[in-house]
PDB file of C-alpha atoms and ligand atoms in Angstrom:
ATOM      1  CA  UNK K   1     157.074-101.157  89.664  1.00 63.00           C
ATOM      2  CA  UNK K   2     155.385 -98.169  91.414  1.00 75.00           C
ATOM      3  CA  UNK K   3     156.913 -95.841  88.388  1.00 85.00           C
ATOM      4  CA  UNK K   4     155.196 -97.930  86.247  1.00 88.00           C
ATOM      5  CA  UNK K   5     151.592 -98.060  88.176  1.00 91.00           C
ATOM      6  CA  UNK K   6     151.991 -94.421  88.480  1.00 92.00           C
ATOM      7  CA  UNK K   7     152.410 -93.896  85.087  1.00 93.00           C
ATOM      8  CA  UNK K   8     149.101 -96.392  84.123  1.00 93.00           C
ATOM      9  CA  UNK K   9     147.160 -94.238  86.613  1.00 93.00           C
ATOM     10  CA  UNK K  10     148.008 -91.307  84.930  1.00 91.00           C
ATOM     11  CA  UNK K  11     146.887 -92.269  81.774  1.00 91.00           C
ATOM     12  CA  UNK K  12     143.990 -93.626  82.646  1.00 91.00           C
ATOM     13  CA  UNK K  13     143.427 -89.851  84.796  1.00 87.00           C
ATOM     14  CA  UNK K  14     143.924 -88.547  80.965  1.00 86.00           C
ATOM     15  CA  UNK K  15     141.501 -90.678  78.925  1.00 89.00           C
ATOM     16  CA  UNK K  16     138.788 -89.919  81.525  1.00 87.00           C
ATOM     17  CA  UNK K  17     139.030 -86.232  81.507  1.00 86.00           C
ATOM     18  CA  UNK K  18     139.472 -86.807  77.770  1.00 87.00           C
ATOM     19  CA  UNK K  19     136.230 -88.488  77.630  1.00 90.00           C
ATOM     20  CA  UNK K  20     134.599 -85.547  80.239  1.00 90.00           C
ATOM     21  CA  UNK K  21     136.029 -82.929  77.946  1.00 91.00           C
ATOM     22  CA  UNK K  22     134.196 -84.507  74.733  1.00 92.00           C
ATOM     23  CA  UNK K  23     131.074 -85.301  76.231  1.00 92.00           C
ATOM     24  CA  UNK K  24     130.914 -81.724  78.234  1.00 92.00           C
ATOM     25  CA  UNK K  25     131.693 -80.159  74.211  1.00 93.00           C
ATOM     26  CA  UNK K  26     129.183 -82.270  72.542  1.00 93.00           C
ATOM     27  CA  UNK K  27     126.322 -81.184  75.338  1.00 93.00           C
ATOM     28  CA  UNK K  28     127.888 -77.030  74.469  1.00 94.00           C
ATOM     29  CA  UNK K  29     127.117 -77.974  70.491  1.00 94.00           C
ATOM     30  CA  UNK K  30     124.073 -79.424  70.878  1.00 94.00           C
ATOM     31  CA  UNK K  31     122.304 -77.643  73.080  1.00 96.00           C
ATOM     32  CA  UNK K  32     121.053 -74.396  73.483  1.00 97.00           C
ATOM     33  CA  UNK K  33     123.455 -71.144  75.099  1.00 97.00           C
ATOM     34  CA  UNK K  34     120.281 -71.433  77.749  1.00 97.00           C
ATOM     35  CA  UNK K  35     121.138 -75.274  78.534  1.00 96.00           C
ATOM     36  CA  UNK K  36     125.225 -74.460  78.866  1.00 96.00           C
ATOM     37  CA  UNK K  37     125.063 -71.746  81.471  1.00 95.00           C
ATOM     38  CA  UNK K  38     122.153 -73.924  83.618  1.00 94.00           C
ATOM     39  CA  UNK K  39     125.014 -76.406  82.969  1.00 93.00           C
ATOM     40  CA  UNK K  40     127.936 -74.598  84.560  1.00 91.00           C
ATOM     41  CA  UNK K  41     126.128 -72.756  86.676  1.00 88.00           C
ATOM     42  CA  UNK K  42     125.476 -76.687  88.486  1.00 89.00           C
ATOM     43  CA  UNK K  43     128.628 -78.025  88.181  1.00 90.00           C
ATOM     44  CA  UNK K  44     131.477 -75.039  87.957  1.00 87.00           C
ATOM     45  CA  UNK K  45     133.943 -77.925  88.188  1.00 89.00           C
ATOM     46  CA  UNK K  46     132.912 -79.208  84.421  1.00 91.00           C
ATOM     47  CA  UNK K  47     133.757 -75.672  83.090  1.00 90.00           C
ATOM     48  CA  UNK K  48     137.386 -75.575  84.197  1.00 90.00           C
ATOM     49  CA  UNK K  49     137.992 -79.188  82.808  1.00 91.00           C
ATOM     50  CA  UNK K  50     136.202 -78.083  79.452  1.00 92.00           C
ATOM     51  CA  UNK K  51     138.730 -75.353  79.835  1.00 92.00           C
ATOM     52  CA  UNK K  52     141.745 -77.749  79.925  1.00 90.00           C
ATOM     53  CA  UNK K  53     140.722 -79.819  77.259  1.00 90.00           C
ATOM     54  CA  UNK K  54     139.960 -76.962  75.295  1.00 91.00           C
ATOM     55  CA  UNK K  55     143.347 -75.414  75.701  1.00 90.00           C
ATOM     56  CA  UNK K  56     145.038 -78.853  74.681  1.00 88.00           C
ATOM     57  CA  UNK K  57     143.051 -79.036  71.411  1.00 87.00           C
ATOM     58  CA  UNK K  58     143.851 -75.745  70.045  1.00 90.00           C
ATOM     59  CA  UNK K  59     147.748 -76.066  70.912  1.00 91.00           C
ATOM     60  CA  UNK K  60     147.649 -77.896  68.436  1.00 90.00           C
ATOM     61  CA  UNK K  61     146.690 -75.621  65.796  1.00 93.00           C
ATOM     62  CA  UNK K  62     149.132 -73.495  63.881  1.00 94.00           C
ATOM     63  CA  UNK K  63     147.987 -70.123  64.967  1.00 94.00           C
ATOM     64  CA  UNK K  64     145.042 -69.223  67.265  1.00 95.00           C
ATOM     65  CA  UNK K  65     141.912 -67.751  65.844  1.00 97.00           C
ATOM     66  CA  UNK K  66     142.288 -65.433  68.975  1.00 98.00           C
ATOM     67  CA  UNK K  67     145.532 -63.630  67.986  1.00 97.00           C
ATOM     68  CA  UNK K  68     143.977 -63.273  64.510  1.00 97.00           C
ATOM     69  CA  UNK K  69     141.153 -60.641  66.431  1.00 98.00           C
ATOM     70  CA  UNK K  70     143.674 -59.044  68.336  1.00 98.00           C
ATOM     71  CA  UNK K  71     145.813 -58.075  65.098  1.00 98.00           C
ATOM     72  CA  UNK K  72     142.709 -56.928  63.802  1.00 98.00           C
ATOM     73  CA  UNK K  73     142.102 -54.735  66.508  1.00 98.00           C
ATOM     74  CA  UNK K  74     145.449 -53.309  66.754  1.00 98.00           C
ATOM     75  CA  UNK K  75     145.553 -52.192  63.226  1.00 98.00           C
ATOM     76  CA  UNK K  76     141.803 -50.205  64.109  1.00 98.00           C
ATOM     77  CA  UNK K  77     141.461 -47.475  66.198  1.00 98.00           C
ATOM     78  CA  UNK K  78     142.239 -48.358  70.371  1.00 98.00           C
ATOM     79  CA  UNK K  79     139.021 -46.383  71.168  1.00 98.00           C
ATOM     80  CA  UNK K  80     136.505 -48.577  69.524  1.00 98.00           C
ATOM     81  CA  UNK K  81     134.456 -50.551  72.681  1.00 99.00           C
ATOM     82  CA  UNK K  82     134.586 -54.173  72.368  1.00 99.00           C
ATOM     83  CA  UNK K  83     132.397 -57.082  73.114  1.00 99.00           C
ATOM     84  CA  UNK K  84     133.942 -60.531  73.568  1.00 99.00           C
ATOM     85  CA  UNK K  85     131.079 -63.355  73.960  1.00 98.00           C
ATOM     86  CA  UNK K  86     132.207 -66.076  75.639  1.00 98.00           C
ATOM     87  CA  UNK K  87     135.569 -64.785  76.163  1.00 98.00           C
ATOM     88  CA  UNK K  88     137.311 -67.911  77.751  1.00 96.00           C
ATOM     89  CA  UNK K  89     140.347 -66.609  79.839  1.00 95.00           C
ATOM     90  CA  UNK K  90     140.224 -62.924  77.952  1.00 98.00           C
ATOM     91  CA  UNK K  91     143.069 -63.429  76.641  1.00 97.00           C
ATOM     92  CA  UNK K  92     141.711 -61.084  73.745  1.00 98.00           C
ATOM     93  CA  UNK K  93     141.250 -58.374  76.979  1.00 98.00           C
ATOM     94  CA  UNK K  94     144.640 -58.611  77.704  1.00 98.00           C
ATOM     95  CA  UNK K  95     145.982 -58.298  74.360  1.00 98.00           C
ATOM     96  CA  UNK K  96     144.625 -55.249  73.139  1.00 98.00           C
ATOM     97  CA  UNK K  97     144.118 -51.252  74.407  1.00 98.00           C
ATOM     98  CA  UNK K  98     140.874 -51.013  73.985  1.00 98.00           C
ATOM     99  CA  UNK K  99     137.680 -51.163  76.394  1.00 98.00           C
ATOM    100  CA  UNK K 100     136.880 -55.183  75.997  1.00 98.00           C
ATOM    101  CA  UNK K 101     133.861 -56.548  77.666  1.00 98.00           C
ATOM    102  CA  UNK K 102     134.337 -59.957  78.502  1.00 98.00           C
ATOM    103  CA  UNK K 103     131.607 -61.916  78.663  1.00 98.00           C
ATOM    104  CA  UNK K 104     131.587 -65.885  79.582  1.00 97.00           C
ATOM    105  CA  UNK K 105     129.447 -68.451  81.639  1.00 94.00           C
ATOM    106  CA  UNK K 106     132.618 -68.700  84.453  1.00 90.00           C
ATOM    107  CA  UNK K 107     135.118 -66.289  85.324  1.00 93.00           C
ATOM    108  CA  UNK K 108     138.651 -67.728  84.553  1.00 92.00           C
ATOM    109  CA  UNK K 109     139.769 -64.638  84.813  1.00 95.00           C
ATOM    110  CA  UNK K 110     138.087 -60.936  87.068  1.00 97.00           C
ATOM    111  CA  UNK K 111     137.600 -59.171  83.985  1.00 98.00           C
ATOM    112  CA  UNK K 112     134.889 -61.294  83.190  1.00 98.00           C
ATOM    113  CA  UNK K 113     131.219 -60.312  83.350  1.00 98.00           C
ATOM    114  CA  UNK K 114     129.480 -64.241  84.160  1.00 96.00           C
ATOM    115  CA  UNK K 115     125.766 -63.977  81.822  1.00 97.00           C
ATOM    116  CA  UNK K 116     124.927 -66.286  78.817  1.00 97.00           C
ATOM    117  CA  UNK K 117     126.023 -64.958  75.643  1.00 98.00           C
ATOM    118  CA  UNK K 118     122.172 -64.932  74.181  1.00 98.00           C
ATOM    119  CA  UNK K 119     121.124 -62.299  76.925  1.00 98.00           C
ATOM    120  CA  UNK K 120     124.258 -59.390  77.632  1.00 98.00           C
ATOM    121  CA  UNK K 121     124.407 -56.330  80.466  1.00 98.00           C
ATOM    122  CA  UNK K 122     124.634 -54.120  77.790  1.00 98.00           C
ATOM    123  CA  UNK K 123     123.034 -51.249  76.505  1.00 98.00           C
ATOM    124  CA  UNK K 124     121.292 -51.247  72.675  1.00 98.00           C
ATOM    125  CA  UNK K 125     124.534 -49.979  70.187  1.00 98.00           C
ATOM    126  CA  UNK K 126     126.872 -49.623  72.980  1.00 98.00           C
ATOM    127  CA  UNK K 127     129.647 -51.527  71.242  1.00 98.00           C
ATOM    128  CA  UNK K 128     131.678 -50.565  68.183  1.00 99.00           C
ATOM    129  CA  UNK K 129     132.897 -54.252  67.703  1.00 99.00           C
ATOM    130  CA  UNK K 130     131.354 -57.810  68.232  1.00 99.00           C
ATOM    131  CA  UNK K 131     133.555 -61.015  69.123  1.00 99.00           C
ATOM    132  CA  UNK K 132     132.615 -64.489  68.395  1.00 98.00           C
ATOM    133  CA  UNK K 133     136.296 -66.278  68.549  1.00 98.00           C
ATOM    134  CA  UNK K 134     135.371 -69.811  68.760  1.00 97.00           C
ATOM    135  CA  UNK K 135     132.191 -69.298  70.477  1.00 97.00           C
ATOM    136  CA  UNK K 136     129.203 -70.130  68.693  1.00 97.00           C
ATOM    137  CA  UNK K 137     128.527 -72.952  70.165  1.00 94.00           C
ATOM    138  CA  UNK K 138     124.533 -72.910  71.345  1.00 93.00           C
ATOM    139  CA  UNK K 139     121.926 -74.285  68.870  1.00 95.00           C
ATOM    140  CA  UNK K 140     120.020 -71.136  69.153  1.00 96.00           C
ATOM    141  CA  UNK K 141     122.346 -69.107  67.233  1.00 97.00           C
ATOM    142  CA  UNK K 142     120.004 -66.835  65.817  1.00 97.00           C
ATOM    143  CA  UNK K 143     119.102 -65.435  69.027  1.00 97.00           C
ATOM    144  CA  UNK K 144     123.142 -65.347  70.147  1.00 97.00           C
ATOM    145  CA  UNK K 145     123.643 -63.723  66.958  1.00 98.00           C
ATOM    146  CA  UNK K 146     120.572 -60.970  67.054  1.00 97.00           C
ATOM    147  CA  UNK K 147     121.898 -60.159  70.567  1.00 98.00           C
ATOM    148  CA  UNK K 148     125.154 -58.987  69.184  1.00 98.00           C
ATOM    149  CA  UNK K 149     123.226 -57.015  66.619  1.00 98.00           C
ATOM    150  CA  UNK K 150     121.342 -55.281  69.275  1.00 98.00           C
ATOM    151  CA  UNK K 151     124.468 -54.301  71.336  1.00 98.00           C
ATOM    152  CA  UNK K 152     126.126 -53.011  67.751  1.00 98.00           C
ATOM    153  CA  UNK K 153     126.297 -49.784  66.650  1.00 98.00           C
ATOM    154  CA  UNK K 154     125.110 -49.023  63.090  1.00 98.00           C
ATOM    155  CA  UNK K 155     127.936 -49.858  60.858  1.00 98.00           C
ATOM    156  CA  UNK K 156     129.559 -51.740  63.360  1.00 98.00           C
ATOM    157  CA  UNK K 157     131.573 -54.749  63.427  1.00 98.00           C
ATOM    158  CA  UNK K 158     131.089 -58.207  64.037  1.00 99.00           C
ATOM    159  CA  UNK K 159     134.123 -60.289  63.707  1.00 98.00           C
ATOM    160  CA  UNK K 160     133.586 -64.108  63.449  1.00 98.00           C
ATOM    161  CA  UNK K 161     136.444 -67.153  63.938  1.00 98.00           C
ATOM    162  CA  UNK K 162     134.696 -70.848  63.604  1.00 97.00           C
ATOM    163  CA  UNK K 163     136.530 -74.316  63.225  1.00 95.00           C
ATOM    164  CA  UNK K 164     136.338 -74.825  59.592  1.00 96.00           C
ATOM    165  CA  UNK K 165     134.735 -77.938  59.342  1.00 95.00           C
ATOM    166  CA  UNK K 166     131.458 -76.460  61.361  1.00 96.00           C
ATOM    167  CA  UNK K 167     130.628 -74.455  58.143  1.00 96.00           C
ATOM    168  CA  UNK K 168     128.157 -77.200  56.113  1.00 94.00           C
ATOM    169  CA  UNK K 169     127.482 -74.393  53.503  1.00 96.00           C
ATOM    170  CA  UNK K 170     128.708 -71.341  54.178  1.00 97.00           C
ATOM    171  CA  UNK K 171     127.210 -69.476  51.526  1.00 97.00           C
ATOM    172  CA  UNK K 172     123.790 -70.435  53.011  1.00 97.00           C
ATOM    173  CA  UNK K 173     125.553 -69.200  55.913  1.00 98.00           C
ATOM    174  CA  UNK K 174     126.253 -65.593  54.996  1.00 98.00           C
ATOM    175  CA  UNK K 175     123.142 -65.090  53.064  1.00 97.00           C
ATOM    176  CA  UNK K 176     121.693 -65.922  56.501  1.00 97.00           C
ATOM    177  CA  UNK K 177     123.861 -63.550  58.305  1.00 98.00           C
ATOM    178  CA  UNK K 178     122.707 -60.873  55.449  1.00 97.00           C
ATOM    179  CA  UNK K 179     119.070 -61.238  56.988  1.00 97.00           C
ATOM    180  CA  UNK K 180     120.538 -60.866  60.669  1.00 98.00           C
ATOM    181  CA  UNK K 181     121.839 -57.453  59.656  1.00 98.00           C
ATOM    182  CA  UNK K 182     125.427 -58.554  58.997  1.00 98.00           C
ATOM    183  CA  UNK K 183     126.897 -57.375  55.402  1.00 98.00           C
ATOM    184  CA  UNK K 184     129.929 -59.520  54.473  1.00 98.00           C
ATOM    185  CA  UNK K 185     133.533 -56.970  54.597  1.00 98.00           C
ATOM    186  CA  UNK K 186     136.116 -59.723  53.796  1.00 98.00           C
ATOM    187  CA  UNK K 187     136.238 -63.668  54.630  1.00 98.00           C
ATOM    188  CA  UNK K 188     139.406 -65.532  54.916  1.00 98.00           C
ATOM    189  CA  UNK K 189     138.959 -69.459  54.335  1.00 97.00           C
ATOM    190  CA  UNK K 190     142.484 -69.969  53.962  1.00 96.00           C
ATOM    191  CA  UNK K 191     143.166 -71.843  57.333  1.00 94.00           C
ATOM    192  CA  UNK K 192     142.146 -75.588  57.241  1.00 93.00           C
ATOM    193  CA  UNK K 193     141.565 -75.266  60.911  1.00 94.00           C
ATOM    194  CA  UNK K 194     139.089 -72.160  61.338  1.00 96.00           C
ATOM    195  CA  UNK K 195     137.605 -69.372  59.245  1.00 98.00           C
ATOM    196  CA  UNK K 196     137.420 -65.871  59.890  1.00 98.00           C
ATOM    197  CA  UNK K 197     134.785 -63.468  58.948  1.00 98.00           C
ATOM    198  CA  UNK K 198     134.435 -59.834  59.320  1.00 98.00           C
ATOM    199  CA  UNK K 199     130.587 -58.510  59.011  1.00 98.00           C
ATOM    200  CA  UNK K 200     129.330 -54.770  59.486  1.00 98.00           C
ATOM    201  CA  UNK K 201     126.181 -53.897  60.816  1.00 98.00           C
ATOM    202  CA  UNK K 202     123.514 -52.894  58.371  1.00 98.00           C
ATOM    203  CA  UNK K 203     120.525 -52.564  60.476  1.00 98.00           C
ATOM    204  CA  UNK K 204     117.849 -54.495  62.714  1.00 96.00           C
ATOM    205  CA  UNK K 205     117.635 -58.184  61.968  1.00 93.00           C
ATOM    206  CA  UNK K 206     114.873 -59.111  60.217  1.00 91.00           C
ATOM    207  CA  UNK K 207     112.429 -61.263  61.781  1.00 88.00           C
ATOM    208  CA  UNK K 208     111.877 -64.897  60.603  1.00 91.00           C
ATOM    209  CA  UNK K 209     113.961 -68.319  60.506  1.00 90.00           C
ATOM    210  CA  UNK K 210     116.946 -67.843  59.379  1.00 94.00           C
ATOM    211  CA  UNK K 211     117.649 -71.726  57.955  1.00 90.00           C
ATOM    212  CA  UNK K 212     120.990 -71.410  56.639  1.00 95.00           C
ATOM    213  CA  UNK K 213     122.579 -70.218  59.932  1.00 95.00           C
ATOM    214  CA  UNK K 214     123.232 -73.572  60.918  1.00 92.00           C
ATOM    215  CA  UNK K 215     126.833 -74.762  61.948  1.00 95.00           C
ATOM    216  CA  UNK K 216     127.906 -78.471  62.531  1.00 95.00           C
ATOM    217  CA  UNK K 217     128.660 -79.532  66.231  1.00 94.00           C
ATOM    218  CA  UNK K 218     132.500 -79.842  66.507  1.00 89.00           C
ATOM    219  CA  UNK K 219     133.201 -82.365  67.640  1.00 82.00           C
ATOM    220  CA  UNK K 220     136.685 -84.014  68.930  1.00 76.00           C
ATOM    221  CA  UNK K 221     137.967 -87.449  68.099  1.00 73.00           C
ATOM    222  CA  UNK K 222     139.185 -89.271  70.692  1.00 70.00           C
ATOM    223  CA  UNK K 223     142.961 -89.694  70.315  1.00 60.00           C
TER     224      UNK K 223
HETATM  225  N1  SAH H   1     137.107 -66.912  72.805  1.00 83.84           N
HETATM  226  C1  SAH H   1     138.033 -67.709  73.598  1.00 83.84           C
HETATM  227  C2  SAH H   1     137.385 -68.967  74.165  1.00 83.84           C
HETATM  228  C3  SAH H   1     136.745 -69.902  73.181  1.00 83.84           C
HETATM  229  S1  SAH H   1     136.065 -71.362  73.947  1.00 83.84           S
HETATM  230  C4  SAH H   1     139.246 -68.064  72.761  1.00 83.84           C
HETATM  231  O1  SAH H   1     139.227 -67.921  71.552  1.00 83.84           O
HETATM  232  O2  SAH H   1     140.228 -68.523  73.337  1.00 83.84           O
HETATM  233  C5  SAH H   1     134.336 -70.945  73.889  1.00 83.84           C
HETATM  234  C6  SAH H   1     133.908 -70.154  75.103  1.00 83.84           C
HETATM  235  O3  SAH H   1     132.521 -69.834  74.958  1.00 83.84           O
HETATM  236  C7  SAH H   1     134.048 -70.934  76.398  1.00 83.84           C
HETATM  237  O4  SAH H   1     134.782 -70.190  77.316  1.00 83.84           O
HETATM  238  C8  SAH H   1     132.621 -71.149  76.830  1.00 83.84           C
HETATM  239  O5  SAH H   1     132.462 -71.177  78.230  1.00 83.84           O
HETATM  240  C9  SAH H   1     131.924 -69.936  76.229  1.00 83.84           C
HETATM  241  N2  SAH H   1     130.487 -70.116  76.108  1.00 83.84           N
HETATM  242  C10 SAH H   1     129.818 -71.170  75.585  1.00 83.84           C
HETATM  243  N3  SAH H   1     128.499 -70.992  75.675  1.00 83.84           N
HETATM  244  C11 SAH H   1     128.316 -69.790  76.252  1.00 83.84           C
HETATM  245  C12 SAH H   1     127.150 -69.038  76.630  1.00 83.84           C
HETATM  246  N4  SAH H   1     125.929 -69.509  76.416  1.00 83.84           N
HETATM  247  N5  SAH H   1     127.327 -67.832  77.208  1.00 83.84           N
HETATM  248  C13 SAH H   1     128.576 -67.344  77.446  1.00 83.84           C
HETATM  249  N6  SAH H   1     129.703 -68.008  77.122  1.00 83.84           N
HETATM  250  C14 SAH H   1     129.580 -69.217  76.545  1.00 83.84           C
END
């Protein structure tokens, strides 16, 4: 009897933090980078379940979008400086040789610098590579996306891994990225889970809306 109350208690623990973990990811996708840090910043707690819920959705993927980077990276040179926004546990960090700046709203991890993604400690083209694994999630992702152009070296890289279904037209989507400063070097739409882009820096962006930019929220089904 008290195996069996115990185990009704324990699901019912999971379908609540199930239900925190989608609600705290639709507020991330649907509001701006500025709302999810005043977010954390009030309730740290949120963050690490996010975290957890987070992890147990992308178990279930094939491969994560994450080791995809760090391959990357170890075929390029281990001297290039890299900039990881919204890092998660750095797991990238950890991974590779090079310098990694690690940059997320709460540290899971000491290597992590705590700022919002739109507004980085770092200086103008500093970095020789960009990171968005997973991790455009604010609604202002032009300004995200202009911050990583600032921190970029000319010719520099931005590398970019986004659940698949996000993209609503993602050749509206890379024109945009064309007036953010970001020329197109190869994009891999293979994965029914996430895509991967790899941009290089062309210059300033250029002022204006960029319209096409936008991604769907993604959002989880509750299983
Ligand atoms: N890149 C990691 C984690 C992806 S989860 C990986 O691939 O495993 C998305 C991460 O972006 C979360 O850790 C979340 O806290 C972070 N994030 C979301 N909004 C952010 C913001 N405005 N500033 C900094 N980090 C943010």
């Amino acid at each position: 009897r008290s195996g069996r109350s115990a185990a009704l208690r324990a699901r019912m623990e999971e379908r609540l933090l199930g239900a925190r973990f989608r609600y705290l990811n639709q507020q991330l996708y649907t509001g701006s980078s500025q709302d999810a840090a005043r977010l954390f910043r009030a309730d740290p707690a949120a963050f690490h379940l996010y975290h957890r819920g987070f992890e147990r959705q992308v178990r279930r993927w094939p491969e994560r979008p994450v080791q995809r980077i760090v391959r990357y990276l170890r075929r390029r040179p281990a001297s290039l400086v890299v900039a990881d926004f919204g890092c998660g546990d750095c797991t990238l960090a950890a991974s590779v040789r090079n310098r990694v700046h690690c940059f997320d709203l709460v540290p899971l991890s000491p290597r992590v610098t705590v700022c919002d993604m739109a507004k980085v400690p770092l200086a103008d083209e500093s970095v020789d590579v960009a990171v968005f694994c997973l991790a455009l999630m604010g609604t202002n992702l032009q300004e995200i996306l202009g911050e990583a152009n600032r921190v970029l070296k000319l010719g520099g890289t931005l590398m970019v891994a986004e659940v698949a279904s996000r993209f609503e037209d993602t050749r509206a989507f890379l024109k945009a990225m064309t007036q953010l400063g970001f020329r197109t070097v190869s994009k891999d739409l293979s994965s029914s889970y996430f895509y991967l882009f790899e941009f290089a820096k062309t210059g300033s962006a250029r002022p204006g809306p960029a319209p096409g930019l936008r991604l769907r929220p993604c959002l989880y089904k509750r299983r």
